[in-house]
Every structure is written in structure tokens, then in C-alpha cells.
Amino acid sequence: MSDEAKRMAAGAAVELVLDGMRLGIGTGSTAEHFIHLLAQRVKAGLSVTGIATSERSAELCSRLGIPLTNLDETPSLDLAVDGADEFDGALNLIKGGGGALLREKIVAAAAKRFVVIADASKQVAVLGAFPLPVEIIPMARQPLSQRLAKLGAVVALRQTADGKPFRSDENHWILDCAFGPAITDPPRLAHTLSGMPGVVEHGLFCGMTERVLLGSDDQVTVINS
Ligand code: 5RP
């Protein structure tokens, strides 16, 4: 899928930003387009305060001059904008491909409006072709892997290029759970995962998304919840 489609979606999201807004700022390649386009508006005089969903996005925002705050100072946000790995017809999402799902969910939940920016490769009939990231406490790896396998997932510990366990910004591990395109009831699976001791958070975002801005090379389609 082209980078232009992601940029188009990001551009439509930047148009939703109004002067004075408190903004949640996502993570990933589509969110990085949003950050670059937002920075152009900030340079032109727009006043916003952002909360980034990852160290990576925070670093980019700082470099481009977007003022940042935190949830202690600003516990409630006007709008959060983020990418997704998959979304279905009910706007349930899989997120966390970039490993930022925990902070992404916290920030999205703190926002009055949560808008997803995506290209067509992310739109699916049934979630699950993209392995579902589950953020865990390291000591729970084996029991959780067994429980997740019993639910039908092929489970893999996410690793860095040099073979070490990937660490999230909050210093947890991530199990990537390949269910196949078979997550027919995302809220139910989300509930089950949330009840497993050792699971810090999972990448199913259910009932949170107000709209998806779906970019293509020449247009943006708005899909409302
Ligand atoms: C990071 C995420 C990203 O939003 C998701 O992986 C989409 O990334 P991209 O825009 O690069 O396709 O959830 O944790």
C-alpha cells in the first residue's frame, strides 16, 4: 500500500485539529505522517498540546516543535489520532504492531474522540490475520502462552533484531498471538484476555473508535462508527 494513502489519511485528521486542542498523538508510520503535517500547522501558528503514545513519537514531536505534556498535567484530551494494524466493520481494531499498544490505549481512552488513520490494507471483514499483540509481565510468559494457545492462537514472543525479548516503553514483553482471521467476537476475546493474570494490556480496541479516515492515493473515505 502506498505511503501517499497514509499521508492522505493523516492530512484529513490534521484538518480535525482546532486551535487550543489537547491531542493524543499515535505511533507508527501513518501517525508519523500526522506528526509531520501537524508540525507544519504548529509552525504556522496553531496552538496545541500533545501527549505522545511512545518514546519514538515523543522524540519526533519534540524535534519538530510540537509542545508535549503528560496525563498528570492533562488527564483529559479533546482528540486522539492513531494508526491501526486492522479494523473491522464495527471499527474494532487490532493495534500494537509497533509495540505501543498500552500507551496507545491509555491515551485513546483519555480522549473525547478517537480517530483512526489507515490505508485500505488495514480494512478486514474479520480481525486476526494480523497477529494480536498481548503485552505481558515477563514472569507470566509460559502460563500465558499455554492459555493463549488453548484459545487457538499460535504464540510468539516478540524479539528484537538481535534475538532479545522486545521491551515496550513500559518495559514489558509482547506475545504476538496469531489467531488467523477468526476473531469473530472481538469484545468477548478482549474480555477474556483482560481477565488473565499477567496480561498488562492487549491490542484489541473495541468500542473506542469514533471514525476511521481511510486514505487512498487520491481520496479519503470517512467510516463512522
Ligand atoms: C503501534 C500501532 C500502529 O498504529 C500500527 O502498528 C499501525 O502502524 P502503521 O501506521 O505503521 O501501519 O499500533 O503500536
XYZ file of N, CA and C and ligand atoms in Angstrom:
689
model
N 0.861 -1.197 0.000
C 0.000 0.000 0.000
C 0.893 1.242 0.000
N 0.456 2.275 -0.713
C 1.367 3.415 -0.893
C 1.432 4.296 0.346
N 2.582 4.958 0.445
C 2.766 5.891 1.534
C 1.831 7.092 1.376
N 1.499 7.392 0.112
C 0.618 8.526 -0.159
C -0.768 8.302 0.469
N -1.248 7.063 0.454
C -2.558 6.762 1.053
C -2.533 7.073 2.553
N -1.421 6.710 3.204
C -1.286 7.006 4.639
C -1.234 8.516 4.868
N -0.506 9.202 3.979
C -0.374 10.662 4.125
C -1.727 11.352 3.927
N -2.503 10.837 2.974
C -3.842 11.407 2.735
C -4.720 11.272 3.990
N -4.701 10.080 4.592
C -5.494 9.861 5.813
C -5.019 10.794 6.922
N -3.705 10.917 7.056
C -3.146 11.786 8.099
C -3.543 13.241 7.861
N -3.541 13.646 6.591
C -3.918 15.016 6.253
C -5.355 15.320 6.650
N -6.243 14.342 6.440
C -7.654 14.546 6.825
C -7.777 14.663 8.338
N -6.952 13.929 9.068
C -7.008 14.001 10.542
C -6.483 15.343 11.042
N -5.451 15.852 10.403
C -4.902 17.150 10.826
C -5.959 18.247 10.667
N -6.824 18.083 9.679
C -7.894 19.085 9.486
C -8.888 19.104 10.650
N -8.932 18.029 11.433
C -9.849 17.986 12.588
C -9.291 18.746 13.789
N -8.013 19.099 13.711
C -7.358 19.731 14.871
C -7.677 21.223 14.905
N -8.200 21.667 16.047
C -8.565 23.080 16.219
C -7.618 23.734 17.216
N -7.529 25.058 17.115
C -6.646 25.814 17.999
C -6.979 25.525 19.465
N -5.958 25.284 20.265
C -6.137 25.070 21.695
C -6.392 23.624 22.085
N -6.473 22.729 21.122
C -6.814 21.338 21.449
C -5.718 20.626 22.217
N -6.152 19.706 23.086
C -5.251 18.770 23.751
C -5.343 17.455 22.962
N -4.208 17.026 22.453
C -4.203 15.967 21.437
C -3.459 14.721 21.869
N -4.032 13.557 21.624
C -3.297 12.304 21.719
C -2.649 12.032 20.373
N -1.377 11.678 20.402
C -0.619 11.536 19.162
C -0.069 10.114 19.077
N -0.460 9.415 18.001
C -0.202 7.991 17.874
C 1.205 7.619 17.481
N 1.342 6.336 17.182
C 2.646 5.733 16.876
C 2.533 4.920 15.588
N 3.632 4.915 14.815
C 3.654 4.126 13.579
C 3.863 5.027 12.380
N 3.958 4.405 11.206
C 4.290 5.180 10.001
C 3.159 6.132 9.601
N 1.903 5.734 9.796
C 0.789 6.626 9.442
C 0.724 7.790 10.431
N 0.906 7.476 11.703
C 0.919 8.529 12.734
C 2.097 9.488 12.497
N 3.194 8.977 11.967
C 4.332 9.882 11.717
C 3.992 10.899 10.619
N 3.205 10.486 9.637
C 2.717 11.482 8.662
C 1.902 12.547 9.381
N 1.038 12.088 10.293
C 0.206 13.036 11.055
C 1.087 14.024 11.815
N 2.132 13.516 12.442
C 3.016 14.384 13.243
C 3.682 15.428 12.342
N 4.168 14.985 11.189
C 4.825 15.937 10.272
C 3.840 17.012 9.801
N 2.632 16.600 9.452
C 1.648 17.576 8.949
C 1.165 18.491 10.075
N 1.040 17.940 11.269
C 0.656 18.754 12.429
C 1.745 19.789 12.722
N 2.984 19.371 12.623
C 4.109 20.286 12.899
C 4.089 21.476 11.938
N 3.685 21.220 10.690
C 3.582 22.338 9.731
C 2.561 23.350 10.212
N 1.432 22.857 10.734
C 0.396 23.789 11.216
C 0.848 24.504 12.486
N 1.588 23.804 13.332
C 2.101 24.445 14.558
C 3.076 25.557 14.173
N 3.922 25.281 13.195
C 4.869 26.310 12.730
C 4.128 27.526 12.190
N 2.959 27.256 11.598
C 2.165 28.351 11.027
C 1.326 29.074 12.082
N 1.411 28.635 13.368
C 0.753 29.394 14.427
C -0.301 28.645 15.217
N -0.640 27.422 14.823
C -1.637 26.649 15.582
C -1.093 26.344 16.981
N -1.972 26.507 17.984
C -1.557 26.210 19.355
C -2.202 24.895 19.795
N -1.378 23.884 20.076
C -1.894 22.606 20.599
C -0.944 22.093 21.676
N -1.467 21.173 22.479
C -0.613 20.448 23.425
C -0.804 18.981 23.143
N 0.296 18.241 23.021
C 0.186 16.832 22.657
C 0.632 15.898 23.758
N 0.053 14.700 23.714
C 0.578 13.598 24.532
C 0.910 12.476 23.565
N 2.171 12.096 23.529
C 2.613 11.079 22.570
C 2.408 9.691 23.166
N 2.134 8.715 22.284
C 1.847 7.354 22.740
C 3.097 6.475 22.777
N 4.254 7.044 22.469
C 5.501 6.264 22.530
C 6.673 7.227 22.640
N 7.789 6.673 23.081
C 9.019 7.484 23.137
C 9.394 7.944 21.735
N 9.177 7.034 20.765
C 9.538 7.357 19.375
C 8.740 8.556 18.861
N 7.440 8.540 19.096
C 6.614 9.666 18.639
C 6.934 10.926 19.427
N 7.232 10.780 20.717
C 7.570 11.953 21.537
C 8.844 12.614 21.006
N 9.791 11.780 20.634
C 11.068 12.314 20.123
C 10.822 13.082 18.822
N 9.992 12.511 17.944
C 9.703 13.180 16.665
C 8.951 14.495 16.905
N 7.966 14.470 17.792
C 7.215 15.700 18.113
C 8.170 16.777 18.638
N 9.033 16.398 19.547
C 9.948 17.387 20.140
C 10.852 17.968 19.064
N 11.366 17.086 18.203
C 12.266 17.547 17.137
C 11.564 18.517 16.192
N 10.255 18.310 15.987
C 9.521 19.142 15.023
C 8.806 20.322 15.690
N 8.980 20.458 16.999
C 8.451 21.654 17.671
C 7.006 21.563 18.118
N 6.480 20.338 18.278
C 5.106 20.185 18.800
C 5.192 20.111 20.331
N 4.540 21.040 21.049
C 4.637 21.033 22.519
C 3.973 19.791 23.108
N 4.647 19.188 24.080
C 4.126 17.959 24.694
C 3.839 18.170 26.173
N 2.856 17.415 26.654
C 2.554 17.409 28.082
C 2.408 15.952 28.508
N 1.805 15.722 29.673
C 1.581 14.343 30.120
C 0.200 14.249 30.764
N -0.194 13.019 31.088
C -1.558 12.820 31.600
C -1.723 13.301 33.045
N -0.614 13.531 33.751
C -0.730 14.123 35.092
C -1.210 15.571 34.968
N -0.597 16.275 34.033
C -0.974 17.687 33.842
C -2.259 17.818 33.039
N -2.473 16.878 32.117
C -3.596 16.988 31.179
C -4.298 15.632 31.076
N -5.120 15.297 32.070
C -5.698 13.948 32.094
C -6.808 13.709 31.075
N -7.317 14.788 30.470
C -8.422 14.619 29.522
C -8.050 15.293 28.194
N -8.265 14.572 27.122
C -7.852 15.071 25.803
C -9.071 15.324 24.918
N -8.922 16.237 23.976
C -10.021 16.534 23.057
C -10.115 15.504 21.937
N -8.961 15.087 21.464
C -8.915 14.230 20.270
C -7.641 13.393 20.322
N -7.759 12.111 19.990
C -6.562 11.283 19.805
C -6.592 10.732 18.386
N -5.438 10.737 17.748
C -5.315 10.252 16.365
C -4.220 9.195 16.337
N -4.540 8.034 15.765
C -3.553 6.951 15.749
C -3.819 6.038 14.555
N -2.836 5.235 14.217
C -2.992 4.233 13.170
C -3.577 2.950 13.732
N -3.658 1.934 12.885
C -4.136 0.618 13.324
C -3.521 -0.445 12.428
N -3.469 -1.651 12.947
C -2.985 -2.775 12.131
C -4.119 -3.439 11.376
N -5.303 -3.441 11.974
C -6.506 -3.934 11.294
C -7.715 -3.218 11.896
N -8.761 -3.050 11.078
C -10.062 -2.651 11.637
C -11.155 -3.409 10.907
N -12.249 -3.702 11.640
C -13.364 -4.428 11.027
C -14.569 -3.501 10.817
N -15.668 -4.052 10.383
C -16.840 -3.244 10.043
C -17.440 -2.521 11.234
N -17.202 -3.027 12.445
C -17.719 -2.368 13.658
C -16.680 -1.420 14.248
N -15.603 -1.203 13.524
C -14.473 -0.357 13.958
C -13.805 -0.891 15.224
N -13.841 -2.215 15.401
C -12.923 -2.839 16.355
C -11.546 -2.862 15.701
N -10.504 -2.705 16.522
C -9.146 -2.618 15.966
C -8.252 -3.702 16.541
N -7.234 -4.044 15.748
C -6.010 -4.627 16.310
C -4.947 -3.558 16.213
N -4.293 -3.291 17.347
C -3.191 -2.337 17.396
C -2.013 -2.959 18.145
N -0.866 -2.317 17.992
C 0.305 -2.770 18.744
C 1.409 -3.340 17.885
N 1.232 -3.257 16.564
C 2.300 -3.720 15.676
C 3.617 -3.018 15.977
N 3.525 -1.777 16.402
C 4.726 -1.012 16.747
C 5.105 -1.143 18.214
N 4.355 -1.952 18.950
C 4.697 -2.224 20.340
C 4.227 -1.174 21.327
N 3.360 -0.272 20.885
C 2.979 0.854 21.754
C 1.540 0.725 22.270
N 0.969 -0.487 22.205
C -0.472 -0.624 22.456
C -0.920 -0.129 23.816
N -0.084 -0.328 24.842
C -0.503 0.053 26.199
C -0.695 1.563 26.305
N 0.330 2.304 25.930
C 0.189 3.765 25.995
C -0.859 4.256 24.998
N -0.942 3.564 23.851
C -1.952 3.974 22.854
C -3.364 3.829 23.417
N -3.599 2.737 24.143
C -4.956 2.536 24.675
C -5.257 3.518 25.802
N -4.257 3.783 26.632
C -4.447 4.743 27.729
C -4.793 6.119 27.158
N -4.055 6.511 26.130
C -4.269 7.845 25.540
C -5.615 7.896 24.812
N -5.934 6.855 24.058
C -7.222 6.842 23.341
C -8.385 6.911 24.337
N -8.239 6.205 25.466
C -9.314 6.184 26.467
C -9.459 7.532 27.172
N -8.391 8.310 27.164
C -8.438 9.626 27.822
C -9.012 10.703 26.904
N -9.276 10.336 25.649
C -9.712 11.334 24.666
C -11.223 11.288 24.457
N -11.807 12.470 24.246
C -13.248 12.518 23.959
C -13.531 11.871 22.612
N -12.593 12.049 21.670
C -12.777 11.479 20.329
C -11.509 10.724 19.943
N -11.699 9.515 19.419
C -10.554 8.713 18.966
C -10.737 8.432 17.473
N -9.827 8.963 16.680
C -9.924 8.853 15.216
C -8.735 8.043 14.705
N -9.043 7.067 13.866
C -8.010 6.175 13.319
C -7.705 6.566 11.880
N -6.413 6.572 11.557
C -5.976 6.871 10.186
C -5.333 5.608 9.618
N -5.763 5.255 8.407
C -5.339 3.965 7.857
C -5.442 3.970 6.341
N -4.755 3.016 5.738
C -4.953 2.769 4.303
C -5.763 1.478 4.151
N -6.107 1.154 2.912
C -7.072 0.062 2.680
C -6.542 -1.304 3.113
N -5.230 -1.440 3.236
C -4.684 -2.749 3.639
C -5.099 -3.118 5.060
N -5.589 -2.139 5.827
C -5.940 -2.394 7.227
C -7.407 -2.811 7.407
N -8.181 -2.693 6.342
C -9.626 -2.966 6.438
C -9.888 -4.461 6.215
N -10.517 -5.118 7.186
C -10.762 -6.559 7.076
C -12.217 -6.872 7.444
N -12.680 -8.022 6.973
C -14.030 -8.456 7.359
C -14.001 -9.002 8.778
N -12.980 -9.789 9.082
C -12.849 -10.399 10.419
C -11.413 -10.186 10.888
N -11.263 -9.702 12.117
C -9.922 -9.439 12.653
C -9.136 -10.734 12.867
N -7.818 -10.618 12.783
C -6.983 -11.736 13.248
C -5.902 -12.204 12.291
N -5.951 -11.790 11.020
C -4.842 -12.161 10.125
C -3.548 -11.540 10.652
N -3.666 -10.329 11.196
C -2.518 -9.698 11.844
C -2.416 -10.264 13.267
N -1.262 -10.812 13.644
C -1.151 -11.391 14.992
C -1.440 -10.362 16.076
N -2.300 -10.761 17.007
C -2.743 -9.836 18.053
C -1.649 -9.664 19.114
N -1.153 -8.432 19.305
C -0.142 -8.220 20.343
C -0.775 -8.216 21.736
N -0.158 -8.966 22.640
C -0.606 -9.009 24.031
C 0.604 -8.651 24.898
N 0.476 -7.557 25.627
C 1.599 -7.070 26.450
C 1.532 -7.742 27.817
N 2.648 -8.326 28.239
C 2.623 -9.161 29.457
C 3.771 -8.831 30.415
N 3.575 -9.279 31.646
C 4.656 -9.296 32.639
C 5.556 -10.494 32.298
N 6.871 -10.311 32.204
C 7.742 -11.410 31.765
C 7.556 -12.723 32.533
N 7.350 -12.678 33.853
C 7.279 -13.956 34.591
C 6.067 -14.799 34.187
N 5.079 -14.187 33.541
C 3.861 -14.917 33.165
C 3.943 -15.502 31.759
N 5.106 -15.431 31.149
C 5.193 -15.833 29.739
C 4.673 -17.250 29.474
N 5.172 -18.242 30.225
C 4.814 -19.639 29.895
C 3.349 -19.949 30.184
N 2.837 -19.631 31.393
C 1.409 -19.922 31.607
C 0.506 -19.175 30.636
N 0.870 -17.941 30.319
C 0.019 -17.199 29.377
C 0.112 -17.787 27.981
N 1.317 -18.205 27.575
C 1.458 -18.794 26.235
C 0.568 -20.023 26.123
N 0.534 -20.821 27.208
C -0.316 -22.030 27.176
C -1.799 -21.665 27.095
N -2.191 -20.680 27.882
C -3.617 -20.300 27.883
C -4.028 -19.709 26.539
N -3.132 -18.921 25.962
C -3.452 -18.299 24.664
C -3.499 -19.359 23.566
N -2.615 -20.353 23.658
C -2.631 -21.445 22.673
C -3.944 -22.215 22.779
N -4.436 -22.386 24.009
C -5.722 -23.092 24.192
C -6.877 -22.316 23.565
N -6.701 -20.997 23.473
C -7.736 -20.181 22.809
C -7.630 -20.260 21.283
N -6.586 -20.926 20.790
C -6.463 -21.105 19.340
C -5.359 -20.297 18.685
N -4.545 -19.607 19.500
C -3.506 -18.752 18.910
C -2.179 -19.495 18.764
N -1.448 -19.149 17.726
C -0.039 -19.529 17.637
C 0.727 -18.355 18.247
N 1.463 -18.643 19.318
C 2.009 -17.571 20.160
C 3.513 -17.447 19.958
N 3.970 -16.209 19.759
C 5.415 -15.969 19.614
C 5.813 -14.769 20.459
N 6.892 -14.932 21.208
C 7.429 -13.797 21.963
C 8.084 -12.844 20.971
N 7.688 -11.568 21.024
C 8.307 -10.600 20.101
C 9.772 -10.391 20.497
N 10.623 -10.375 19.462
C 12.059 -10.242 19.725
C 12.645 -9.093 18.932
N 13.762 -8.599 19.408
C 14.499 -7.568 18.676
C 15.341 -8.252 17.598
N 15.962 -7.441 16.740
C 16.756 -7.993 15.640
C 17.898 -8.865 16.164
N 18.387 -8.572 17.369
C 19.487 -9.397 17.898
C 19.002 -10.505 18.841
N 17.722 -10.866 18.720
C 17.224 -12.068 19.391
C 16.866 -11.897 20.857
N 16.836 -10.667 21.334
C 16.436 -10.448 22.736
C 14.928 -10.156 22.779
N 14.283 -10.407 23.938
C 12.861 -10.045 24.004
C 12.690 -8.544 23.781
N 11.735 -8.206 22.925
C 11.394 -6.794 22.708
C 10.803 -6.250 24.011
N 11.201 -5.064 24.393
C 10.662 -4.411 25.591
C 9.799 -3.231 25.166
N 8.585 -3.143 25.696
C 7.737 -1.979 25.407
C 8.293 -0.769 26.147
N 7.730 0.395 25.863
C 8.167 1.612 26.566
C 7.949 1.497 28.075
N 7.020 0.631 28.484
C 6.776 0.413 29.913
C 7.536 -0.808 30.427
N 8.450 -1.312 29.594
C 9.378 -2.384 29.985
C 8.733 -3.769 30.121
N 7.636 -3.975 29.401
C 7.001 -5.294 29.402
C 7.393 -6.062 28.140
N 7.008 -7.351 28.103
C 7.191 -8.156 26.899
C 5.884 -8.197 26.097
N 6.021 -8.622 24.834
C 4.823 -8.740 23.983
C 4.756 -10.141 23.387
N 3.599 -10.778 23.544
C 3.321 -12.037 22.847
C 2.475 -11.706 21.625
N 2.973 -12.083 20.439
C 2.178 -11.900 19.222
C 1.371 -13.166 19.003
N 0.059 -13.028 18.989
C -0.855 -14.176 19.001
C -1.589 -14.277 17.663
N -1.159 -15.242 16.858
C -1.758 -15.407 15.527
C -3.002 -16.288 15.644
N -4.158 -15.650 15.599
C -5.425 -16.387 15.642
C -5.902 -16.742 14.238
N -5.295 -16.115 13.226
C -5.865 -16.209 11.888
C -7.093 -15.323 11.843
N -7.645 -15.099 10.635
C -8.822 -14.211 10.535
C -10.057 -14.892 11.127
N -10.041 -15.015 12.447
C -11.051 -15.832 13.128
C -11.578 -15.172 14.392
N -11.231 -13.896 14.597
C -11.712 -13.225 15.814
C -13.101 -12.667 15.507
N -14.094 -13.540 15.611
C -15.452 -13.174 15.184
C -16.178 -12.348 16.255
N -15.707 -12.436 17.492
C -16.338 -11.674 18.579
C -15.231 -10.937 19.362
N -14.708 -9.827 18.793
C -13.580 -9.144 19.439
C -13.851 -8.715 20.879
N -15.048 -8.145 21.213
C -15.257 -7.755 22.612
C -15.155 -8.933 23.575
N -15.634 -10.097 23.143
C -15.580 -11.280 24.012
C -14.133 -11.707 24.248
N -13.332 -11.737 23.172
C -11.922 -12.106 23.337
C -11.209 -11.061 24.198
N -11.546 -9.788 23.976
C -10.921 -8.715 24.763
C -11.199 -8.931 26.250
N -12.440 -9.289 26.561
C -12.824 -9.526 27.960
C -12.039 -10.707 28.534
N -11.924 -11.762 27.751
C -11.191 -12.952 28.213
C -9.728 -12.601 28.481
N -9.115 -11.884 27.558
C -7.694 -11.540 27.714
C -7.480 -10.639 28.930
N -8.389 -9.695 29.111
C -8.242 -8.757 30.237
C -8.329 -9.475 31.578
N -8.941 -10.642 31.589
C -9.092 -11.387 32.840
C -7.939 -12.320 33.144
N -6.912 -12.339 32.301
C -5.795 -13.276 32.515
C -4.686 -12.608 33.328
N -4.377 -13.138 34.514
C -3.295 -12.555 35.304
C -1.981 -12.575 34.523
N -1.300 -11.453 34.540
C -0.041 -11.347 33.792
C -0.189 -10.576 32.496
N -1.443 -10.497 31.998
C -1.689 -9.648 30.825
C -1.783 -8.202 31.307
N -0.918 -7.362 30.779
C -0.961 -5.941 31.140
C -2.009 -5.245 30.282
N -1.978 -5.544 28.988
C -2.957 -4.977 28.053
C -2.884 -5.786 26.765
N -3.929 -5.693 25.968
C -3.931 -6.384 24.672
C -4.297 -5.391 23.585
N -4.040 -5.799 22.358
C -4.185 -4.864 21.237
C -5.559 -4.810 20.612
N -6.569 -5.399 21.263
C -7.943 -5.239 20.754
C -8.523 -3.941 21.304
N -8.895 -3.047 20.435
C -9.539 -1.787 20.819
C -10.990 -1.894 20.358
N -11.889 -2.134 21.299
C -13.297 -2.350 20.945
C -14.145 -1.201 21.478
N -15.023 -0.686 20.629
C -15.947 0.360 21.071
C -15.263 1.675 21.412
N -14.104 1.921 20.881
C -13.374 3.153 21.213
C -13.314 4.136 20.041
N -13.412 3.609 18.829
C -13.121 4.420 17.641
C -14.355 5.171 17.169
N -14.225 6.483 17.059
C -15.345 7.291 16.554
C -15.445 7.168 15.036
N -14.285 7.199 14.375
C -14.279 7.087 12.919
C -12.918 6.653 12.411
N -12.948 6.057 11.234
C -11.706 5.743 10.523
C -11.632 6.665 9.314
N -10.474 7.288 9.137
C -10.205 8.051 7.917
C -9.350 7.151 7.047
N -9.971 6.660 5.984
C -9.330 5.649 5.140
C -8.754 6.328 3.907
N -7.444 6.379 3.845
C -6.798 7.078 2.737
C -6.544 6.168 1.546
N -6.613 6.759 0.365
C -6.111 6.107 -0.850
C -5.196 7.141 -1.516
N -4.711 6.824 -2.705
C -3.781 7.761 -3.357
C -4.437 9.098 -3.693
N -5.764 9.108 -3.880
C -6.381 10.364 -4.311
C -7.605 10.795 -3.519
N -7.969 10.036 -2.477
C -9.117 10.492 -1.686
C -9.107 9.886 -0.290
N -9.981 10.437 0.548
C -10.124 9.901 1.903
C -11.598 9.561 2.115
N -11.844 8.339 2.556
C -13.215 7.913 2.876
C -13.381 7.941 4.381
N -14.503 8.532 4.819
C -14.781 8.588 6.255
C -15.711 7.430 6.598
N -15.279 6.599 7.541
C -16.122 5.494 8.012
C -16.454 5.771 9.473
N -17.726 6.077 9.742
C -18.140 6.402 11.106
C -18.610 5.165 11.850
N -18.500 5.223 13.172
C -18.911 4.059 13.958
C -20.433 4.003 14.026
C 1.759 0.856 17.005
C 0.466 0.740 16.318
C 0.363 1.364 14.964
O -0.647 2.307 14.991
C 0.055 0.288 13.972
O 1.073 -0.694 14.053
C -0.032 0.848 12.550
O 1.219 1.240 12.126
P 1.476 1.799 10.659
O 0.786 3.106 10.568
O 2.985 1.905 10.579
O 0.942 0.769 9.690
O -0.485 0.198 16.799
O 1.768 0.158 18.221
